[in-house]
mmCIF file of C-alpha atoms in Angstrom:
data_model
loop_
_atom_site.group_PDB
_atom_site.id
_atom_site.type_symbol
_atom_site.label_atom_id
_atom_site.label_comp_id
_atom_site.label_asym_id
_atom_site.label_seq_id
_atom_site.Cartn_x
_atom_site.Cartn_y
_atom_site.Cartn_z
ATOM 1 C CA UNK A 1 0.000 0.000 0.000
ATOM 2 C CA UNK A 2 2.822 2.384 0.865
ATOM 3 C CA UNK A 3 4.481 1.584 -2.472
ATOM 4 C CA UNK A 4 1.205 2.323 -4.291
ATOM 5 C CA UNK A 5 0.958 5.708 -2.584
ATOM 6 C CA UNK A 6 4.558 6.530 -3.550
ATOM 7 C CA UNK A 7 3.810 5.657 -7.187
ATOM 8 C CA UNK A 8 0.655 7.774 -7.145
ATOM 9 C CA UNK A 9 2.554 10.693 -5.620
ATOM 10 C CA UNK A 10 5.109 10.436 -8.424
ATOM 11 C CA UNK A 11 2.258 10.690 -10.951
ATOM 12 C CA UNK A 12 0.784 13.680 -9.080
ATOM 13 C CA UNK A 13 4.187 15.414 -9.063
ATOM 14 C CA UNK A 14 4.544 14.872 -12.809
ATOM 15 C CA UNK A 15 1.175 16.538 -13.517
ATOM 16 C CA UNK A 16 2.461 20.039 -12.758
ATOM 17 C CA UNK A 17 0.252 21.590 -15.430
ATOM 18 C CA UNK A 18 -2.864 20.345 -13.600
ATOM 19 C CA UNK A 19 -2.069 20.134 -9.909
ATOM 20 C CA UNK A 20 0.129 21.577 -7.219
ATOM 21 C CA UNK A 21 0.284 20.625 -3.587
ATOM 22 C CA UNK A 22 1.844 21.372 -0.237
ATOM 23 C CA UNK A 23 1.635 19.857 3.204
ATOM 24 C CA UNK A 24 2.189 21.023 6.744
ATOM 25 C CA UNK A 25 3.996 18.680 9.087
ATOM 26 C CA UNK A 26 2.593 19.007 12.595
ATOM 27 C CA UNK A 27 4.959 17.403 15.079
ATOM 28 C CA UNK A 28 3.780 15.335 18.035
ATOM 29 C CA UNK A 29 5.603 17.818 20.293
ATOM 30 C CA UNK A 30 3.515 20.683 18.890
ATOM 31 C CA UNK A 31 0.274 18.737 19.287
ATOM 32 C CA UNK A 32 1.118 17.785 22.880
ATOM 33 C CA UNK A 33 2.148 21.332 23.739
ATOM 34 C CA UNK A 34 -1.089 22.757 22.313
ATOM 35 C CA UNK A 35 -3.290 20.182 24.018
ATOM 36 C CA UNK A 36 -1.574 20.412 27.417
ATOM 37 C CA UNK A 37 -1.125 24.163 27.805
ATOM 38 C CA UNK A 38 -3.261 26.180 30.199
ATOM 39 C CA UNK A 39 -5.704 27.283 27.492
ATOM 40 C CA UNK A 40 -6.042 23.928 25.774
ATOM 41 C CA UNK A 41 -6.321 23.564 22.019
ATOM 42 C CA UNK A 42 -8.122 20.512 20.636
ATOM 43 C CA UNK A 43 -6.880 18.338 17.806
ATOM 44 C CA UNK A 44 -9.824 19.620 15.728
ATOM 45 C CA UNK A 45 -8.718 23.227 16.217
ATOM 46 C CA UNK A 46 -5.132 22.295 15.305
ATOM 47 C CA UNK A 47 -6.434 20.619 12.137
ATOM 48 C CA UNK A 48 -8.702 23.574 11.253
ATOM 49 C CA UNK A 49 -5.845 26.030 11.766
ATOM 50 C CA UNK A 50 -3.602 23.945 9.517
ATOM 51 C CA UNK A 51 -6.228 23.782 6.746
ATOM 52 C CA UNK A 52 -6.762 27.544 6.935
ATOM 53 C CA UNK A 53 -2.998 28.070 6.768
ATOM 54 C CA UNK A 54 -2.653 25.812 3.718
ATOM 55 C CA UNK A 55 -5.471 27.581 1.853
ATOM 56 C CA UNK A 56 -3.987 30.972 2.745
ATOM 57 C CA UNK A 57 -0.538 29.766 1.634
ATOM 58 C CA UNK A 58 -1.916 28.870 -1.811
ATOM 59 C CA UNK A 59 -3.631 32.258 -2.113
ATOM 60 C CA UNK A 60 -0.501 34.108 -0.942
ATOM 61 C CA UNK A 61 1.498 32.330 -3.649
ATOM 62 C CA UNK A 62 -0.780 33.477 -6.437
ATOM 63 C CA UNK A 63 -3.011 30.439 -6.810
ATOM 64 C CA UNK A 64 -6.451 31.539 -7.953
ATOM 65 C CA UNK A 65 -8.479 29.398 -5.581
ATOM 66 C CA UNK A 66 -12.134 29.170 -6.579
ATOM 67 C CA UNK A 67 -13.120 25.893 -4.900
ATOM 68 C CA UNK A 68 -11.934 24.029 -1.815
ATOM 69 C CA UNK A 69 -12.893 20.447 -0.900
ATOM 70 C CA UNK A 70 -12.137 19.312 2.629
ATOM 71 C CA UNK A 71 -12.746 16.133 4.609
ATOM 72 C CA UNK A 72 -14.629 17.024 7.749
ATOM 73 C CA UNK A 73 -13.041 17.397 11.149
ATOM 74 C CA UNK A 74 -15.904 17.760 13.600
ATOM 75 C CA UNK A 75 -19.365 18.815 12.421
ATOM 76 C CA UNK A 76 -19.201 19.396 8.640
ATOM 77 C CA UNK A 77 -21.641 22.322 8.487
ATOM 78 C CA UNK A 78 -19.881 24.218 11.286
ATOM 79 C CA UNK A 79 -16.465 23.646 9.668
ATOM 80 C CA UNK A 80 -17.796 24.699 6.248
ATOM 81 C CA UNK A 81 -19.322 27.880 7.714
ATOM 82 C CA UNK A 82 -16.032 28.731 9.414
ATOM 83 C CA UNK A 83 -14.015 28.251 6.199
ATOM 84 C CA UNK A 84 -16.592 30.141 4.113
ATOM 85 C CA UNK A 85 -16.436 33.076 6.526
ATOM 86 C CA UNK A 86 -12.634 33.062 6.426
ATOM 87 C CA UNK A 87 -12.506 32.787 2.617
ATOM 88 C CA UNK A 88 -15.517 34.603 1.145
ATOM 89 C CA UNK A 89 -15.845 34.179 -2.589
ATOM 90 C CA UNK A 90 -14.409 30.662 -2.528
ATOM 91 C CA UNK A 91 -16.829 27.768 -2.915
ATOM 92 C CA UNK A 92 -16.092 25.572 0.115
ATOM 93 C CA UNK A 93 -17.274 21.962 0.341
ATOM 94 C CA UNK A 94 -16.748 20.099 3.610
ATOM 95 C CA UNK A 95 -17.867 16.489 3.560
ATOM 96 C CA UNK A 96 -17.417 13.297 5.527
ATOM 97 C CA UNK A 97 -15.473 10.726 3.495
ATOM 98 C CA UNK A 98 -14.474 13.477 1.046
ATOM 99 C CA UNK A 99 -11.488 11.424 -0.092
ATOM 100 C CA UNK A 100 -13.853 8.794 -1.494
ATOM 101 C CA UNK A 101 -16.188 11.377 -3.081
ATOM 102 C CA UNK A 102 -13.841 13.909 -4.654
ATOM 103 C CA UNK A 103 -10.739 12.874 -6.643
ATOM 104 C CA UNK A 104 -8.870 16.029 -5.623
ATOM 105 C CA UNK A 105 -9.280 15.117 -1.947
ATOM 106 C CA UNK A 106 -8.086 11.580 -2.744
ATOM 107 C CA UNK A 107 -4.961 13.112 -4.310
ATOM 108 C CA UNK A 108 -4.437 15.353 -1.278
ATOM 109 C CA UNK A 109 -4.832 12.346 0.996
ATOM 110 C CA UNK A 110 -2.138 10.472 -0.932
ATOM 111 C CA UNK A 111 0.246 13.442 -0.663
ATOM 112 C CA UNK A 112 -0.397 13.735 3.079
ATOM 113 C CA UNK A 113 0.007 10.011 3.733
ATOM 114 C CA UNK A 114 3.254 9.758 1.782
ATOM 115 C CA UNK A 115 4.648 12.725 3.708
ATOM 116 C CA UNK A 116 3.507 11.133 6.988
ATOM 117 C CA UNK A 117 5.142 7.821 6.029
ATOM 118 C CA UNK A 118 8.408 9.578 5.156
ATOM 119 C CA UNK A 119 8.439 11.618 8.364
ATOM 120 C CA UNK A 120 7.724 8.574 10.515
ATOM 121 C CA UNK A 121 10.475 6.558 8.814
ATOM 122 C CA UNK A 122 13.031 9.285 9.440
ATOM 123 C CA UNK A 123 11.765 10.349 12.884
ATOM 124 C CA UNK A 124 14.458 10.855 15.494
ATOM 125 C CA UNK A 125 13.419 10.652 19.125
ATOM 126 C CA UNK A 126 15.188 13.252 21.272
ATOM 127 C CA UNK A 127 14.402 11.202 24.347
ATOM 128 C CA UNK A 128 16.758 8.429 25.440
ATOM 129 C CA UNK A 129 14.395 5.529 24.847
ATOM 130 C CA UNK A 130 14.820 2.088 26.345
ATOM 131 C CA UNK A 131 13.003 0.361 23.488
ATOM 132 C CA UNK A 132 13.321 -0.111 19.771
ATOM 133 C CA UNK A 133 11.895 2.565 17.519
ATOM 134 C CA UNK A 134 12.240 0.449 14.389
ATOM 135 C CA UNK A 135 8.714 -0.899 14.155
ATOM 136 C CA UNK A 136 6.244 1.423 15.817
ATOM 137 C CA UNK A 137 4.044 1.604 12.725
ATOM 138 C CA UNK A 138 2.085 4.607 11.555
ATOM 139 C CA UNK A 139 0.943 5.741 14.986
ATOM 140 C CA UNK A 140 -2.702 5.107 14.176
ATOM 141 C CA UNK A 141 -4.610 3.017 16.752
ATOM 142 C CA UNK A 142 -5.764 0.496 14.116
ATOM 143 C CA UNK A 143 -2.206 -0.178 12.877
ATOM 144 C CA UNK A 144 -1.138 -3.656 14.107
ATOM 145 C CA UNK A 145 2.524 -2.554 14.353
ATOM 146 C CA UNK A 146 1.515 0.417 16.485
ATOM 147 C CA UNK A 147 -0.634 -1.800 18.743
ATOM 148 C CA UNK A 148 2.223 -4.287 19.170
ATOM 149 C CA UNK A 149 4.755 -1.515 19.849
ATOM 150 C CA UNK A 150 2.504 0.124 22.444
ATOM 151 C CA UNK A 151 1.848 -3.213 24.173
ATOM 152 C CA UNK A 152 5.608 -3.910 24.381
ATOM 153 C CA UNK A 153 6.310 -0.477 25.832
ATOM 154 C CA UNK A 154 3.508 -0.407 28.397
ATOM 155 C CA UNK A 155 4.617 -0.580 32.009
ATOM 156 C CA UNK A 156 1.630 -1.530 34.220
ATOM 157 C CA UNK A 157 2.424 0.944 37.027
ATOM 158 C CA UNK A 158 4.256 3.832 35.388
ATOM 159 C CA UNK A 159 2.726 3.828 31.919
ATOM 160 C CA UNK A 160 5.137 3.858 29.038
ATOM 161 C CA UNK A 161 8.825 3.247 29.561
#
């Protein structure tokens, strides 16, 4: 599956006359810091802020954005209203399962997943860890490698080692 995504990304990158893309890498440290500070910031807000920043980045770089398709994070209508208010004049569509409904969202999903895979493969832990970091998987709860890695690292009294 990862190899398929890499091949699709190559095809996307070769279609420069039709498509351009960018991603924002949000580190686990940033997410933890935002979620644990005094005035907490939810994962949804972090995601919304990133999407707004990516749309604004395209506009700032001269892309004539007329339509935006986004997979929902939280209630779709509320998210769509927020984006529409932030970007008046742009037709915003927020939909659950947008990556299976709109080819452009499928392409964006491929770009994001390939970048995630590459970042995870090259991730360097600053902490002195007492366990292997070779096979922790994607980090998603459904990933069998992630489940196995978490189970190996769980210490019944103190949490994770």
